[in-house]
Amino acid sequence: MGVVVEKKVENNVLSATQKVIQEAINKLGYRDEMYELLKEPVRMLTVRIPIRMDNGDVKVFTGYRAQHNDAVGPTKGGIRFHPEVTEDEVKALSMWMTLKCGIVNVPYGGGKGGIVCDPRSMSFPEIERLSRGYVRAISQIVGPTKDIPAPDVFTNSQTMAWMMDEYSRIREFDSPGFITGKPVILGGSHGRETATAMGVTICIEEAAKAKEMDLVGAKIIIQGFGNAGGYLAKILTGRGAKIIGISDAYGALYDEAGLDIDYLLDKRDSFGTVTKLFKNTIPNHELLKQECDILVPAAVANQITGENAHEIKANIVVEAANGPTTMEATKILADRGILIVPDVLASSGGVTVSYFEWVQNNIGYYWSEEEVAEKLREKIVSAFNTVIHTASLHKVDTRLAAYMVGIRKTAEASRFRGWV
Ligand code: GLU
């Protein structure tokens, strides 16, 4: 019984995040009152959204929007549609957005939204009605200078287009800067679709350099084949790496000789599901333990835990998902000399290009794909170096270092504003 309770506590993303934030704040030399301010979002809205389903019944969905801290600027972060969304998870995710924005140095605080729903079993018109209903429900607390949403798990540029349209109708003026991750035709930025994967790729390149590893021929396992994992597999294959394992929610494919990524991308559905088409799959937890050079968890939280961290064979773990490694596992991996590129750094490419999109919306002038790619590289390389430098300077693991870098700006802004 005791073991079960402990496991639950370790896997609670909010309390785990609070612990590291507290440690980071202490290391930076702030007083406890700074932690009191930053341990929870300053604003958390819960909404109930009634939607007429295709069969004529009304279903009421629960949604959330968390705004962690707006001392630096408006809050920013994605909206996820998932059956397992919880209030605590959305709060923790909003705090991670503060960290990401601090790490890549963009002028936002963190925000996050979520709706408890399963878009895999909903029709397109039902998803549209739910997306619009959510915007109506949260419209008072969001906006281009207040809180700017974006895509996250199971939402995409189409979802953003509906949401932007709904918001513009409510406000009665065109508001592209209300939301990022839009289709390019509606004011989206070039490079936003692949931004998370590009950010992860740049981190992989930098981590490989630090470990004196050649990316050409490097064996890589990617857990997850959705937006981030799918594009990542494609980009890395293009760079000469060998993708030997991928997975989705239902299982994993593994082949030491390398997988045919183009074929798998062609066969996958819009939710990243592909393994159902194959018989020779292995379970997700088996995939993580396979021999490889670089492991990229790009799916869901709590995948590398105290239980399996000893069995990870990779030299480098790059976290493309939010929260894939527990704190206990972080310690084990770090002690074993495995380089961890933490989620708040590795997955910050998305919000970086979201920032570029918002800037372009605000000035009404749009950049080329090359300009966006160059600006993204500059931000991620500089963020990577700052985190690694902080880790060695303070003799802490890379996760704590990333939290220290990420929280510093919000803490300073809160202090200058006289909040603490
Ligand atoms: N949902 C993405 C993330 O977790 C992107 C957020 C954004 O672009 O604002 O980083």
Short mmCIF file of C-alpha atoms and ligand atoms in Angstrom, two decimals:
data_model
loop_
_atom_site.label_atom_id
_atom_site.label_comp_id
_atom_site.label_asym_id
_atom_site.label_seq_id
_atom_site.Cartn_x
_atom_site.Cartn_y
_atom_site.Cartn_z
CA MET A 1 0.00 0.00 0.00
CA GLY A 2 2.78 2.39 1.05
CA VAL A 3 4.57 1.80 -2.26
CA VAL A 4 1.43 2.59 -4.25
CA VAL A 5 0.93 5.90 -2.45
CA GLU A 6 4.58 6.87 -2.98
CA LYS A 7 4.37 6.10 -6.69
CA LYS A 8 1.32 8.34 -7.02
CA VAL A 9 3.10 11.21 -5.34
CA GLU A 10 6.16 10.80 -7.54
CA ASN A 11 4.00 10.75 -10.65
CA ASN A 12 1.91 13.78 -9.72
CA VAL A 13 3.21 16.29 -12.23
CA LEU A 14 2.15 19.32 -10.23
CA SER A 15 3.85 18.41 -6.95
CA ALA A 16 6.93 17.17 -8.82
CA THR A 17 7.14 20.48 -10.71
CA GLN A 18 6.64 22.50 -7.53
CA LYS A 19 9.51 20.65 -5.90
CA VAL A 20 11.98 21.54 -8.66
CA ILE A 21 10.72 25.13 -8.83
CA GLN A 22 11.29 25.46 -5.09
CA GLU A 23 14.79 24.08 -5.46
CA ALA A 24 15.53 26.43 -8.36
CA ILE A 25 14.23 29.44 -6.43
CA ASN A 26 16.34 28.52 -3.40
CA LYS A 27 19.45 28.06 -5.56
CA LEU A 28 18.88 31.47 -7.10
CA GLY A 29 18.76 32.96 -3.62
CA TYR A 30 15.15 34.18 -3.47
CA ARG A 31 13.12 34.08 -0.29
CA ASP A 32 10.24 31.69 0.36
CA GLU A 33 7.65 34.30 -0.62
CA MET A 34 8.87 34.04 -4.23
CA TYR A 35 8.05 30.34 -4.13
CA GLU A 36 4.64 31.14 -2.59
CA LEU A 37 3.90 33.32 -5.62
CA LEU A 38 5.21 30.91 -8.25
CA LYS A 39 4.09 27.54 -6.91
CA GLU A 40 0.60 27.84 -8.48
CA PRO A 41 -0.90 29.76 -11.42
CA VAL A 42 -2.14 33.26 -10.58
CA ARG A 43 -5.36 32.45 -12.43
CA MET A 44 -7.18 29.20 -13.14
CA LEU A 45 -10.51 29.09 -14.94
CA THR A 46 -12.68 25.96 -15.12
CA VAL A 47 -15.44 25.99 -17.71
CA ARG A 48 -18.31 23.67 -18.67
CA ILE A 49 -19.05 23.62 -22.39
CA PRO A 50 -22.37 22.24 -23.65
CA ILE A 51 -22.05 20.85 -27.19
CA ARG A 52 -24.77 19.45 -29.45
CA MET A 53 -23.40 16.15 -30.72
CA ASP A 54 -24.18 14.79 -34.20
CA ASN A 55 -26.79 12.38 -32.81
CA GLY A 56 -28.79 15.27 -31.33
CA ASP A 57 -27.75 14.75 -27.69
CA VAL A 58 -26.07 17.49 -25.69
CA LYS A 59 -22.78 16.57 -24.04
CA VAL A 60 -21.20 18.88 -21.47
CA PHE A 61 -17.39 19.03 -21.59
CA THR A 62 -15.04 20.34 -18.89
CA GLY A 63 -12.25 22.69 -19.91
CA TYR A 64 -9.49 24.61 -18.16
CA ARG A 65 -7.26 27.60 -18.76
CA ALA A 66 -4.37 28.22 -16.39
CA GLN A 67 -2.28 31.41 -16.35
CA HIS A 68 0.84 30.87 -14.31
CA ASN A 69 2.33 34.34 -14.08
CA ASP A 70 2.04 37.49 -16.20
CA ALA A 71 4.84 39.61 -14.74
CA VAL A 72 7.00 39.31 -17.89
CA GLY A 73 4.15 39.81 -20.37
CA PRO A 74 0.98 38.08 -21.58
CA THR A 75 0.71 34.39 -20.80
CA LYS A 76 1.25 31.87 -23.56
CA GLY A 77 0.70 28.18 -24.12
CA GLY A 78 -1.17 25.47 -25.94
CA ILE A 79 -4.56 23.83 -25.56
CA ARG A 80 -4.75 20.06 -25.36
CA PHE A 81 -7.74 17.88 -26.14
CA HIS A 82 -7.35 14.63 -24.23
CA PRO A 83 -9.54 12.30 -22.15
CA GLU A 84 -7.02 12.33 -19.29
CA VAL A 85 -6.61 16.10 -18.93
CA THR A 86 -6.77 17.12 -15.25
CA GLU A 87 -6.71 20.45 -13.43
CA ASP A 88 -3.34 19.67 -11.82
CA GLU A 89 -1.83 18.68 -15.13
CA VAL A 90 -2.95 21.93 -16.80
CA LYS A 91 -1.53 23.92 -13.87
CA ALA A 92 1.82 22.13 -14.12
CA LEU A 93 1.88 22.58 -17.88
CA SER A 94 1.29 26.33 -17.48
CA MET A 95 4.29 26.45 -15.13
CA TRP A 96 6.40 24.59 -17.68
CA MET A 97 5.42 27.21 -20.24
CA THR A 98 6.80 29.93 -17.94
CA LEU A 99 10.04 27.94 -17.83
CA LYS A 100 10.18 27.43 -21.60
CA CYS A 101 9.53 31.13 -22.29
CA GLY A 102 12.26 32.06 -19.80
CA ILE A 103 14.73 29.59 -21.30
CA VAL A 104 14.35 30.80 -24.89
CA ASN A 105 13.95 34.37 -23.69
CA VAL A 106 10.59 35.34 -25.20
CA PRO A 107 8.49 38.02 -23.44
CA TYR A 108 5.72 35.87 -22.02
CA GLY A 109 4.62 34.11 -18.86
CA GLY A 110 3.25 30.59 -19.02
CA GLY A 111 -0.33 29.57 -19.76
CA LYS A 112 -2.03 26.32 -20.71
CA GLY A 113 -5.47 25.04 -21.58
CA GLY A 114 -7.13 21.69 -21.81
CA ILE A 115 -10.47 20.07 -22.54
CA VAL A 116 -11.39 16.65 -21.21
CA CYS A 117 -12.50 14.95 -24.43
CA ASP A 118 -11.40 12.31 -26.89
CA PRO A 119 -11.19 13.85 -30.37
CA ARG A 120 -10.35 10.38 -31.76
CA SER A 121 -13.97 9.41 -31.29
CA MET A 122 -15.54 12.73 -32.34
CA SER A 123 -16.57 13.93 -35.79
CA PHE A 124 -14.96 16.97 -37.44
CA PRO A 125 -18.10 19.16 -36.88
CA GLU A 126 -18.25 18.10 -33.22
CA ILE A 127 -14.58 19.07 -32.73
CA GLU A 128 -15.28 22.42 -34.41
CA ARG A 129 -18.26 23.13 -32.13
CA LEU A 130 -16.19 22.19 -29.08
CA SER A 131 -13.27 24.42 -30.17
CA ARG A 132 -15.60 27.38 -30.67
CA GLY A 133 -17.47 26.66 -27.42
CA TYR A 134 -14.19 26.66 -25.49
CA VAL A 135 -13.21 30.07 -26.92
CA ARG A 136 -16.60 31.52 -25.96
CA ALA A 137 -16.15 30.12 -22.45
CA ILE A 138 -12.67 31.57 -21.87
CA SER A 139 -12.90 34.71 -24.05
CA GLN A 140 -12.87 37.13 -21.11
CA ILE A 141 -9.42 36.13 -19.90
CA VAL A 142 -7.60 35.61 -23.22
CA GLY A 143 -6.50 37.93 -26.04
CA PRO A 144 -3.44 39.10 -28.00
CA THR A 145 -2.13 41.14 -25.05
CA LYS A 146 -3.50 38.91 -22.26
CA ASP A 147 -3.08 35.21 -22.95
CA ILE A 148 -2.26 33.67 -26.32
CA PRO A 149 -3.20 30.01 -26.90
CA ALA A 150 -1.58 27.58 -29.37
CA PRO A 151 -1.78 23.91 -30.38
CA ASP A 152 -0.85 21.06 -28.07
CA VAL A 153 -1.77 17.35 -27.84
CA PHE A 154 -4.52 16.48 -30.40
CA THR A 155 -5.05 20.07 -31.56
CA ASN A 156 -3.63 21.51 -34.79
CA SER A 157 -3.70 24.44 -37.21
CA GLN A 158 -7.34 23.71 -38.12
CA THR A 159 -8.35 23.88 -34.44
CA MET A 160 -6.46 27.20 -34.18
CA ALA A 161 -8.25 28.54 -37.28
CA TRP A 162 -11.70 27.82 -35.77
CA MET A 163 -10.67 29.36 -32.48
CA MET A 164 -9.24 32.47 -34.12
CA ASP A 165 -12.42 32.86 -36.18
CA GLU A 166 -14.61 32.54 -33.07
CA TYR A 167 -12.53 35.05 -31.12
CA SER A 168 -12.54 37.54 -34.02
CA ARG A 169 -16.35 37.27 -34.22
CA ILE A 170 -16.74 37.89 -30.49
CA ARG A 171 -14.44 40.93 -30.60
CA GLU A 172 -15.77 42.08 -34.00
CA PHE A 173 -12.30 42.67 -35.45
CA ASP A 174 -9.73 40.42 -37.10
CA SER A 175 -7.49 39.14 -34.32
CA PRO A 176 -4.73 36.92 -35.73
CA GLY A 177 -2.51 37.69 -32.71
CA PHE A 178 -5.02 36.00 -30.38
CA ILE A 179 -3.69 32.54 -31.14
CA THR A 180 -0.60 30.98 -32.76
CA GLY A 181 -0.09 27.82 -34.76
CA LYS A 182 -2.60 29.03 -37.37
CA PRO A 183 -2.51 27.96 -41.02
CA VAL A 184 -0.09 30.22 -42.96
CA ILE A 185 -2.98 31.62 -45.02
CA LEU A 186 -4.60 32.96 -41.81
CA GLY A 187 -1.46 34.64 -40.45
CA GLY A 188 0.42 31.56 -39.31
CA SER A 189 4.21 31.55 -39.48
CA HIS A 190 6.32 29.54 -41.85
CA GLY A 191 8.07 26.85 -39.87
CA ARG A 192 5.53 26.70 -37.00
CA GLU A 193 4.24 23.24 -37.97
CA THR A 194 7.72 21.71 -37.70
CA ALA A 195 9.02 24.06 -34.99
CA THR A 196 8.91 21.65 -32.03
CA ALA A 197 10.68 18.94 -34.04
CA MET A 198 13.25 21.47 -35.32
CA GLY A 199 13.92 22.66 -31.77
CA VAL A 200 14.43 19.05 -30.66
CA THR A 201 16.72 18.43 -33.64
CA ILE A 202 18.89 21.43 -32.77
CA CYS A 203 19.13 20.16 -29.17
CA ILE A 204 20.08 16.69 -30.44
CA GLU A 205 22.81 18.20 -32.63
CA GLU A 206 24.19 20.24 -29.73
CA ALA A 207 23.99 17.29 -27.30
CA ALA A 208 25.76 15.02 -29.82
CA LYS A 209 28.50 17.63 -30.17
CA ALA A 210 28.88 17.78 -26.37
CA LYS A 211 29.17 13.97 -26.23
CA GLU A 212 31.44 13.89 -29.31
CA MET A 213 28.94 11.68 -31.09
CA ASP A 214 28.46 11.68 -34.86
CA LEU A 215 24.79 12.16 -35.78
CA VAL A 216 25.35 10.40 -39.12
CA GLY A 217 24.63 6.74 -38.42
CA ALA A 218 23.57 7.43 -34.81
CA LYS A 219 20.85 5.02 -33.64
CA ILE A 220 17.80 6.87 -32.40
CA ILE A 221 14.58 5.69 -30.74
CA ILE A 222 11.60 8.03 -30.74
CA GLN A 223 8.69 7.24 -28.46
CA GLY A 224 5.64 8.83 -30.08
CA PHE A 225 4.80 9.42 -33.72
CA GLY A 226 2.50 12.45 -33.51
CA ASN A 227 3.32 16.00 -34.57
CA ALA A 228 6.67 16.23 -32.77
CA GLY A 229 7.77 12.58 -33.13
CA GLY A 230 6.71 12.22 -36.76
CA TYR A 231 8.45 15.35 -38.06
CA LEU A 232 11.45 14.59 -35.90
CA ALA A 233 11.85 11.10 -37.39
CA LYS A 234 11.73 12.65 -40.86
CA ILE A 235 14.19 15.47 -40.16
CA LEU A 236 16.68 13.17 -38.39
CA THR A 237 16.55 10.61 -41.19
CA GLY A 238 17.40 13.47 -43.55
CA ARG A 239 20.43 14.27 -41.39
CA GLY A 240 21.75 10.70 -41.75
CA ALA A 241 20.65 9.31 -38.39
CA LYS A 242 19.10 5.84 -38.19
CA ILE A 243 15.65 5.70 -36.59
CA ILE A 244 15.51 2.20 -35.12
CA GLY A 245 12.35 2.53 -33.03
CA ILE A 246 9.08 4.49 -33.00
CA SER A 247 5.82 4.03 -31.14
CA ASP A 248 2.25 5.23 -30.73
CA ALA A 249 -0.30 4.81 -27.94
CA TYR A 250 -0.88 1.17 -28.94
CA GLY A 251 2.63 -0.25 -29.30
CA ALA A 252 6.09 0.15 -30.77
CA LEU A 253 8.06 -0.86 -33.85
CA TYR A 254 11.71 -1.68 -33.49
CA ASP A 255 14.28 -2.70 -36.11
CA GLU A 256 18.02 -2.49 -35.51
CA ALA A 257 18.58 -2.06 -39.23
CA GLY A 258 16.47 1.13 -39.27
CA LEU A 259 12.79 1.78 -40.00
CA ASP A 260 11.33 3.10 -43.26
CA ILE A 261 10.12 6.43 -41.89
CA ASP A 262 8.56 7.75 -45.12
CA TYR A 263 6.47 4.60 -45.39
CA LEU A 264 5.33 4.83 -41.75
CA LEU A 265 4.48 8.54 -42.06
CA ASP A 266 2.43 7.76 -45.12
CA LYS A 267 0.48 5.08 -43.23
CA ARG A 268 -0.10 6.94 -39.95
CA ASP A 269 -3.43 8.63 -39.18
CA SER A 270 -3.89 12.23 -38.04
CA PHE A 271 -3.43 11.18 -34.37
CA GLY A 272 -0.06 9.55 -35.09
CA THR A 273 -1.37 5.98 -34.95
CA VAL A 274 0.44 3.48 -37.18
CA THR A 275 1.49 0.40 -35.19
CA LYS A 276 -2.01 -1.13 -35.36
CA LEU A 277 -1.19 -2.03 -38.98
CA PHE A 278 1.66 -4.31 -37.90
CA LYS A 279 1.80 -7.68 -36.14
CA ASN A 280 5.41 -7.65 -34.92
CA THR A 281 5.04 -4.80 -32.41
CA ILE A 282 6.56 -4.62 -28.93
CA PRO A 283 5.10 -2.82 -25.89
CA ASN A 284 6.04 0.84 -25.37
CA HIS A 285 7.93 0.14 -22.14
CA GLU A 286 10.11 -2.44 -23.97
CA LEU A 287 11.04 0.10 -26.63
CA LEU A 288 12.54 2.45 -24.05
CA LYS A 289 14.99 -0.25 -22.88
CA GLN A 290 16.39 -1.11 -26.32
CA GLU A 291 20.01 -0.46 -27.25
CA CYS A 292 20.41 2.99 -28.91
CA ASP A 293 22.57 6.13 -28.88
CA ILE A 294 19.83 8.69 -28.39
CA LEU A 295 16.40 8.19 -26.83
CA VAL A 296 13.68 10.75 -27.51
CA PRO A 297 10.51 10.41 -25.44
CA ALA A 298 8.04 12.38 -27.58
CA ALA A 299 4.73 11.08 -26.28
CA VAL A 300 3.25 11.46 -22.80
CA ALA A 301 4.43 12.10 -19.23
CA ASN A 302 6.02 9.69 -16.73
CA GLN A 303 7.61 7.21 -19.12
CA ILE A 304 11.11 6.98 -17.60
CA THR A 305 10.65 6.31 -13.90
CA GLY A 306 12.60 4.99 -10.92
CA GLU A 307 11.65 1.53 -12.12
CA ASN A 308 13.14 1.55 -15.63
CA ALA A 309 15.79 4.32 -15.47
CA HIS A 310 18.50 1.73 -14.71
CA GLU A 311 17.67 -0.09 -17.92
CA ILE A 312 17.92 2.86 -20.31
CA LYS A 313 20.85 2.20 -22.68
CA ALA A 314 21.06 5.55 -24.48
CA ASN A 315 23.90 8.03 -23.92
CA ILE A 316 21.64 10.99 -24.47
CA VAL A 317 17.95 11.45 -23.57
CA VAL A 318 16.25 14.36 -25.29
CA GLU A 319 12.76 15.05 -23.94
CA ALA A 320 10.46 16.17 -26.73
CA ALA A 321 7.35 15.42 -24.65
CA ASN A 322 6.29 17.34 -21.57
CA GLY A 323 7.39 15.58 -18.36
CA PRO A 324 8.43 12.15 -19.69
CA THR A 325 11.06 11.57 -16.96
CA THR A 326 10.25 11.58 -13.24
CA MET A 327 12.51 13.36 -10.77
CA GLU A 328 13.68 10.04 -9.32
CA ALA A 329 14.62 8.84 -12.81
CA THR A 330 16.39 12.14 -13.56
CA LYS A 331 18.72 11.50 -10.66
CA ILE A 332 19.42 7.92 -11.74
CA LEU A 333 20.15 8.92 -15.35
CA ALA A 334 22.33 11.87 -14.31
CA ASP A 335 24.31 9.65 -11.90
CA ARG A 336 24.86 7.19 -14.73
CA GLY A 337 26.40 9.99 -16.83
CA ILE A 338 23.54 10.10 -19.33
CA LEU A 339 23.06 13.59 -20.76
CA ILE A 340 19.44 14.70 -20.31
CA VAL A 341 18.17 17.56 -22.42
CA PRO A 342 15.12 18.44 -20.30
CA ASP A 343 11.64 18.98 -21.75
CA VAL A 344 11.47 22.67 -20.92
CA LEU A 345 14.52 23.20 -23.14
CA ALA A 346 14.11 20.49 -25.81
CA SER A 347 10.46 21.22 -26.57
CA SER A 348 10.72 25.00 -26.57
CA GLY A 349 10.95 25.30 -30.37
CA GLY A 350 7.15 25.42 -30.64
CA VAL A 351 6.65 28.42 -28.41
CA THR A 352 9.69 30.13 -29.94
CA VAL A 353 8.16 30.10 -33.42
CA SER A 354 4.78 30.93 -31.85
CA TYR A 355 6.43 34.08 -30.56
CA PHE A 356 7.73 34.81 -34.07
CA GLU A 357 4.20 34.27 -35.40
CA TRP A 358 2.72 36.71 -32.86
CA VAL A 359 5.41 39.31 -33.68
CA GLN A 360 4.61 38.95 -37.41
CA ASN A 361 0.88 39.32 -36.65
CA ASN A 362 1.54 42.44 -34.60
CA ILE A 363 3.68 44.14 -37.25
CA GLY A 364 1.70 42.74 -40.19
CA TYR A 365 4.86 41.76 -42.05
CA TYR A 366 5.77 38.15 -42.72
CA TRP A 367 9.15 36.43 -42.75
CA SER A 368 10.49 33.75 -45.08
CA GLU A 369 10.95 30.15 -43.98
CA GLU A 370 14.73 30.65 -43.96
CA GLU A 371 14.48 33.71 -41.71
CA VAL A 372 12.33 31.82 -39.22
CA ALA A 373 14.67 28.79 -39.24
CA GLU A 374 17.72 30.97 -38.65
CA LYS A 375 16.10 32.88 -35.78
CA LEU A 376 14.93 29.61 -34.22
CA ARG A 377 18.42 28.09 -34.38
CA GLU A 378 19.91 31.18 -32.75
CA LYS A 379 17.45 31.01 -29.83
CA ILE A 380 17.73 27.26 -29.21
CA VAL A 381 21.53 27.09 -29.43
CA SER A 382 21.85 30.00 -27.03
CA ALA A 383 19.29 28.41 -24.64
CA PHE A 384 21.10 25.06 -24.79
CA ASN A 385 24.45 26.63 -23.98
CA THR A 386 23.01 28.69 -21.12
CA VAL A 387 21.46 25.58 -19.52
CA ILE A 388 24.63 23.49 -19.87
CA HIS A 389 26.74 26.35 -18.54
CA THR A 390 24.39 26.86 -15.56
CA ALA A 391 24.51 23.11 -14.79
CA SER A 392 28.30 23.06 -14.64
CA LEU A 393 28.58 26.39 -12.83
CA HIS A 394 26.17 25.40 -10.04
CA LYS A 395 27.03 21.67 -10.17
CA VAL A 396 23.40 20.67 -10.64
CA ASP A 397 21.67 18.32 -13.10
CA THR A 398 20.48 19.77 -16.39
CA ARG A 399 16.82 19.74 -15.29
CA LEU A 400 17.43 21.88 -12.24
CA ALA A 401 19.69 24.12 -14.34
CA ALA A 402 16.91 24.56 -16.92
CA TYR A 403 14.43 25.43 -14.16
CA MET A 404 16.86 27.99 -12.74
CA VAL A 405 17.33 29.62 -16.14
CA GLY A 406 13.60 29.42 -16.88
CA ILE A 407 12.23 30.83 -13.64
CA ARG A 408 14.76 33.64 -13.18
CA LYS A 409 13.11 36.09 -15.59
CA THR A 410 9.64 35.71 -14.09
CA ALA A 411 11.05 36.01 -10.57
CA GLU A 412 12.96 39.18 -11.49
CA ALA A 413 9.96 40.71 -13.27
CA SER A 414 7.75 39.93 -10.25
CA ARG A 415 10.30 41.61 -8.00
CA PHE A 416 10.63 44.74 -10.18
CA ARG A 417 6.84 45.05 -10.23
CA GLY A 418 6.88 45.03 -6.46
CA TRP A 419 4.81 41.85 -6.16
CA VAL A 420 7.30 40.21 -3.83
N1 GLU B 1 1.96 23.51 -26.84
C1 GLU B 1 3.31 23.85 -27.15
C2 GLU B 1 4.19 23.69 -25.94
O1 GLU B 1 3.86 23.00 -25.00
C3 GLU B 1 3.43 25.21 -27.83
C4 GLU B 1 2.96 26.37 -27.03
C5 GLU B 1 2.93 27.66 -27.84
O2 GLU B 1 3.30 27.65 -29.00
O3 GLU B 1 2.51 28.67 -27.26
O4 GLU B 1 5.27 24.19 -25.89
#
